[in-house]
Coordinates of C-alpha atoms and ligand atoms in Angstrom, one line a residue:
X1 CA 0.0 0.0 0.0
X2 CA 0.9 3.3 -1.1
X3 CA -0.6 5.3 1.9
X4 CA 0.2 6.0 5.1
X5 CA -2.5 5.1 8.1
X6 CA -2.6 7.2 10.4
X7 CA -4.1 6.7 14.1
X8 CA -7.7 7.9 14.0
X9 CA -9.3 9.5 17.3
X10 CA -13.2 9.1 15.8
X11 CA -14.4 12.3 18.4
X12 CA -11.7 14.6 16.0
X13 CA -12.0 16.4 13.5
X14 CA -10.9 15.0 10.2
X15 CA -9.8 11.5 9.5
X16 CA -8.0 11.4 6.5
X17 CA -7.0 7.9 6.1
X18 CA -11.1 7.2 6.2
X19 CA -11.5 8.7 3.3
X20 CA -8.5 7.9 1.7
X21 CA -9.4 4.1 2.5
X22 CA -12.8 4.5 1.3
X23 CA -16.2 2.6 1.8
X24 CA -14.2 0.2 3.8
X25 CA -14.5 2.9 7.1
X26 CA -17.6 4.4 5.5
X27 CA -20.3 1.9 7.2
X28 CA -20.8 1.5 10.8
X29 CA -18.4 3.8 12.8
X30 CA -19.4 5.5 15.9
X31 CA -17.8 8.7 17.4
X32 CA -18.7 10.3 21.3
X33 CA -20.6 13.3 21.1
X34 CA -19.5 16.1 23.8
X35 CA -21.5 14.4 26.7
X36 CA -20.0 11.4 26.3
X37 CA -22.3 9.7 24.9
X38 CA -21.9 7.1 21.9
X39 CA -23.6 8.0 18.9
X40 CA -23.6 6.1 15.0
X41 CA -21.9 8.4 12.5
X42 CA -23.0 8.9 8.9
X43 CA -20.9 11.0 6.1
X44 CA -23.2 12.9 3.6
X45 CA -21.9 14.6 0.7
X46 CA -22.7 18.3 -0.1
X47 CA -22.3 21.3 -2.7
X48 CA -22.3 24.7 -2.0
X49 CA -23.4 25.5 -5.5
X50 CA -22.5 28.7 -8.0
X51 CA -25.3 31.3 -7.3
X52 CA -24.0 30.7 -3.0
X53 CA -19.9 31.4 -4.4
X54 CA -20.8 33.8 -6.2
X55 CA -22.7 35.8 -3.2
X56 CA -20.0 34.9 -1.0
X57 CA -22.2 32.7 1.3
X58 CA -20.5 29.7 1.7
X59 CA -19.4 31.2 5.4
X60 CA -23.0 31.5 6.3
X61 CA -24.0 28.3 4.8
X62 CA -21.1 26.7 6.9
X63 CA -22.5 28.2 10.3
X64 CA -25.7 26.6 9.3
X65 CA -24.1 23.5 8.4
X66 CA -21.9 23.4 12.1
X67 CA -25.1 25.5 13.6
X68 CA -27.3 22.0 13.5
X69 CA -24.1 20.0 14.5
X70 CA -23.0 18.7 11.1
X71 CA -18.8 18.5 10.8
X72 CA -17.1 19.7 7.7
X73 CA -14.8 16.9 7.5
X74 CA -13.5 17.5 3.8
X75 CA -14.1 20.8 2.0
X76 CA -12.7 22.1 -1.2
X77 CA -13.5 25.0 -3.9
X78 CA -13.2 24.1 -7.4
X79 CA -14.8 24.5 -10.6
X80 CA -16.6 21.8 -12.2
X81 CA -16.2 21.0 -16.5
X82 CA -18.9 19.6 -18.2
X83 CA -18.1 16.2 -18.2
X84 CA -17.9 16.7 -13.9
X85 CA -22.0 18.1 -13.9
X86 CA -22.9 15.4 -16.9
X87 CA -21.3 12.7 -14.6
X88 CA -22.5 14.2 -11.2
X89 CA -26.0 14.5 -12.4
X90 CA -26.7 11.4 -14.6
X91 CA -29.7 10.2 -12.7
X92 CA -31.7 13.5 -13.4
X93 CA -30.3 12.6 -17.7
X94 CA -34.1 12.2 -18.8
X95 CA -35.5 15.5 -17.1
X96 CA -36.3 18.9 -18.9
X97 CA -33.9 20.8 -16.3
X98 CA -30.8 18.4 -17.0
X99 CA -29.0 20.6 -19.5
X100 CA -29.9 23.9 -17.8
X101 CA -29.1 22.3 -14.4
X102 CA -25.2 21.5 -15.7
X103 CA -25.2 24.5 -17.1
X104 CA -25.7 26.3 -13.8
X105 CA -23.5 23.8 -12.1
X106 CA -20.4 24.9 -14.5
X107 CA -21.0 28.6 -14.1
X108 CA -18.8 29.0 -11.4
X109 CA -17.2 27.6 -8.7
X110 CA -18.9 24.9 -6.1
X111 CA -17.1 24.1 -2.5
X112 CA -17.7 20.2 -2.4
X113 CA -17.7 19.0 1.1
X114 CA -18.3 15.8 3.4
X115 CA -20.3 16.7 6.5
X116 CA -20.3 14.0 9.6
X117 CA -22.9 13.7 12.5
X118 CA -25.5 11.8 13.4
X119 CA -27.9 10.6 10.7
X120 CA -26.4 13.2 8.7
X121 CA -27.7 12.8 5.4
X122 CA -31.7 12.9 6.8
X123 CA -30.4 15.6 9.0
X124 CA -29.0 18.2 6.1
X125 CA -31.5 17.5 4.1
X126 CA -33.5 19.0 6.7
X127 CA -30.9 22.0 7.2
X128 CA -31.1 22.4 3.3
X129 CA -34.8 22.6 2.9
X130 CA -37.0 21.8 0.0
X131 CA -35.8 21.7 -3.5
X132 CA -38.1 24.8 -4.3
X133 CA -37.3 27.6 -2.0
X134 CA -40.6 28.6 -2.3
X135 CA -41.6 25.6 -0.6
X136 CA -38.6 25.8 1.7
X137 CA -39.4 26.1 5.7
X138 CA -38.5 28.8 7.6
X139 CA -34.8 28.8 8.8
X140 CA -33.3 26.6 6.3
X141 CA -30.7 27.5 3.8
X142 CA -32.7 27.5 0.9
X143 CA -35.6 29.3 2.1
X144 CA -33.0 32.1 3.3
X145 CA -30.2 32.1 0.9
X146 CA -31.3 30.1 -2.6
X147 CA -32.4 32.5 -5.4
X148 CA -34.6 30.0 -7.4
X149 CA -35.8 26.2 -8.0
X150 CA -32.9 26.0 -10.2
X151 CA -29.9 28.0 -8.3
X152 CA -31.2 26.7 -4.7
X153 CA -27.7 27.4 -3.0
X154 CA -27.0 23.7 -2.3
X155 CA -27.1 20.0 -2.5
X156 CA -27.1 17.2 -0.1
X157 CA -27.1 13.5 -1.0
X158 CA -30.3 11.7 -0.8
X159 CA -29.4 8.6 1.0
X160 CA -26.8 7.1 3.0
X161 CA -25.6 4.6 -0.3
X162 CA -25.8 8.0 -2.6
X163 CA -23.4 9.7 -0.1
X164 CA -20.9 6.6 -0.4
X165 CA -21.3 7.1 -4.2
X166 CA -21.3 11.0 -4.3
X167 CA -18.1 11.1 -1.9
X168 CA -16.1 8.8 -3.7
X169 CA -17.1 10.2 -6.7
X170 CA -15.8 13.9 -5.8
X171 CA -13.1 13.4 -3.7
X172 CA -11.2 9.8 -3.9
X173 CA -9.0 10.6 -6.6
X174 CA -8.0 13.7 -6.6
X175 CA -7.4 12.9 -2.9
X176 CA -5.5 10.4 -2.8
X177 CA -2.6 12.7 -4.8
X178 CA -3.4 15.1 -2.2
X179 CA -1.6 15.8 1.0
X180 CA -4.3 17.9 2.2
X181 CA -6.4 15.9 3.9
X182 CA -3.4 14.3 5.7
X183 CA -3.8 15.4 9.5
X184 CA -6.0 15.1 12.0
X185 CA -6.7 18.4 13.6
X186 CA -6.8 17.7 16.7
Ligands
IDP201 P1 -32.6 18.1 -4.6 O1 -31.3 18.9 -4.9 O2 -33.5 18.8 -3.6 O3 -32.3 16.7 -4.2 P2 -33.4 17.1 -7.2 O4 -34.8 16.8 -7.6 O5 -32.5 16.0 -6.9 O6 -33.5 18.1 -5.9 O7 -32.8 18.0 -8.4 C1 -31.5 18.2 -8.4 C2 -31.3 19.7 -8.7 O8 -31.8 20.0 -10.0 C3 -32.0 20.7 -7.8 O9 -31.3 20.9 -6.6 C4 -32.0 21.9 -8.6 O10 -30.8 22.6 -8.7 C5 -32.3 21.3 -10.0 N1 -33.8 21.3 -10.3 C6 -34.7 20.4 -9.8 N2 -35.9 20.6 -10.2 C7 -35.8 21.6 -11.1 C8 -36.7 22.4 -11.9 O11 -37.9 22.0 -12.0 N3 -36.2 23.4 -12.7 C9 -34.9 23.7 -12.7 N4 -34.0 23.1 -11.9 C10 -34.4 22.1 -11.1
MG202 MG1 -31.3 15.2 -5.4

């Protein structure tokens, strides 16, 4: 093996070598939550997408992320090509928004991120509101920051096996050439 292991404290911040490893750590870990008490983790994946860059609101989107007790584990800016949005999005291929929708996703640059808590993939989907903004509850972050249906600020995976997929999708290569991820933080 090429990479190094490195101890993991599962109450800290980052583990690299989890996601370097992959789905093999993905599954059934557990970390203590500040009262001690032992709780099952879950990774979700997430996009803070063009129209929130582009505002500057990827600070506010992160308080409201860490506000409801999700960690940003990984987090990264870049800029997605076609092929990245065509690939990211295949699933929604046969809708009428699927062209428009890559379109948006390569008009600037995303932060992609992997967020850790309990039940975190229900739980950001409940931080990110509805698709819609319009039918977005109060307090979320795309009733408060998304600017339409379309450019809706974020996205969040929409199950625990998507997030496995979405995660290794948007991060394994690139970070396994990466040093970045490479220290704990503690
Ligand atoms: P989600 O992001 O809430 O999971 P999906 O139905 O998976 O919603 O759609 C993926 C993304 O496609 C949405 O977040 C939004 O950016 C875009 N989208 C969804 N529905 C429409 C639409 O009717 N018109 C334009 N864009 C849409
Ligand atoms: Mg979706």
């Amino acid at each position: 093996r090429r990479h190094t292991r490195f101890k993991c404290d599962w109450s800290s911040d980052v583990c690299s070598s989890d996601l370097l490893l992959g789905r093999r750590y993905m599954a059934a870990q557990s970390f203590s939550s500040p009262q001690g008490k032992f709780m099952a983790k879950e990774r979700t994946f997430s996009i803070i997408k063009p129209d929130a860059t582009r505002r500057n609101l990827t600070g506010a989107i992160n308080a409201k992320i860490e506000g409801a007790g999700l960690r940003i584990v990984a987090q990264r800016r870049v800029k997605w090509k076609q092929a990245d949005a065509k690939k990211f999005y295949a699933v929604h291929k046969a809708r009428p928004f699927y062209k428009d929708l890559v379109k948006f996703m390569t008009s600037g640059p995303i932060v992609i991120q992997v967020l850790e808590g309990e039940n975190a993939v229900a739980k950001y989907r409940q931080v990110m509101g509805a698709t819609n903004p319009a039918n977005a509850e109060a307090g979320t972050i795309r009733k408060e920051f998304a600017e339409s249906i379309k450019a809706n600020s974020v996205h969040g995976s929409d199950s625990p096996e998507n997030a496995k997929k979405e995660i290794k999708m948007c991060f394994k290569a690139k970070d396994r050439k990466s040093t970045r991820l490479n220290s704990s933080h503690t």
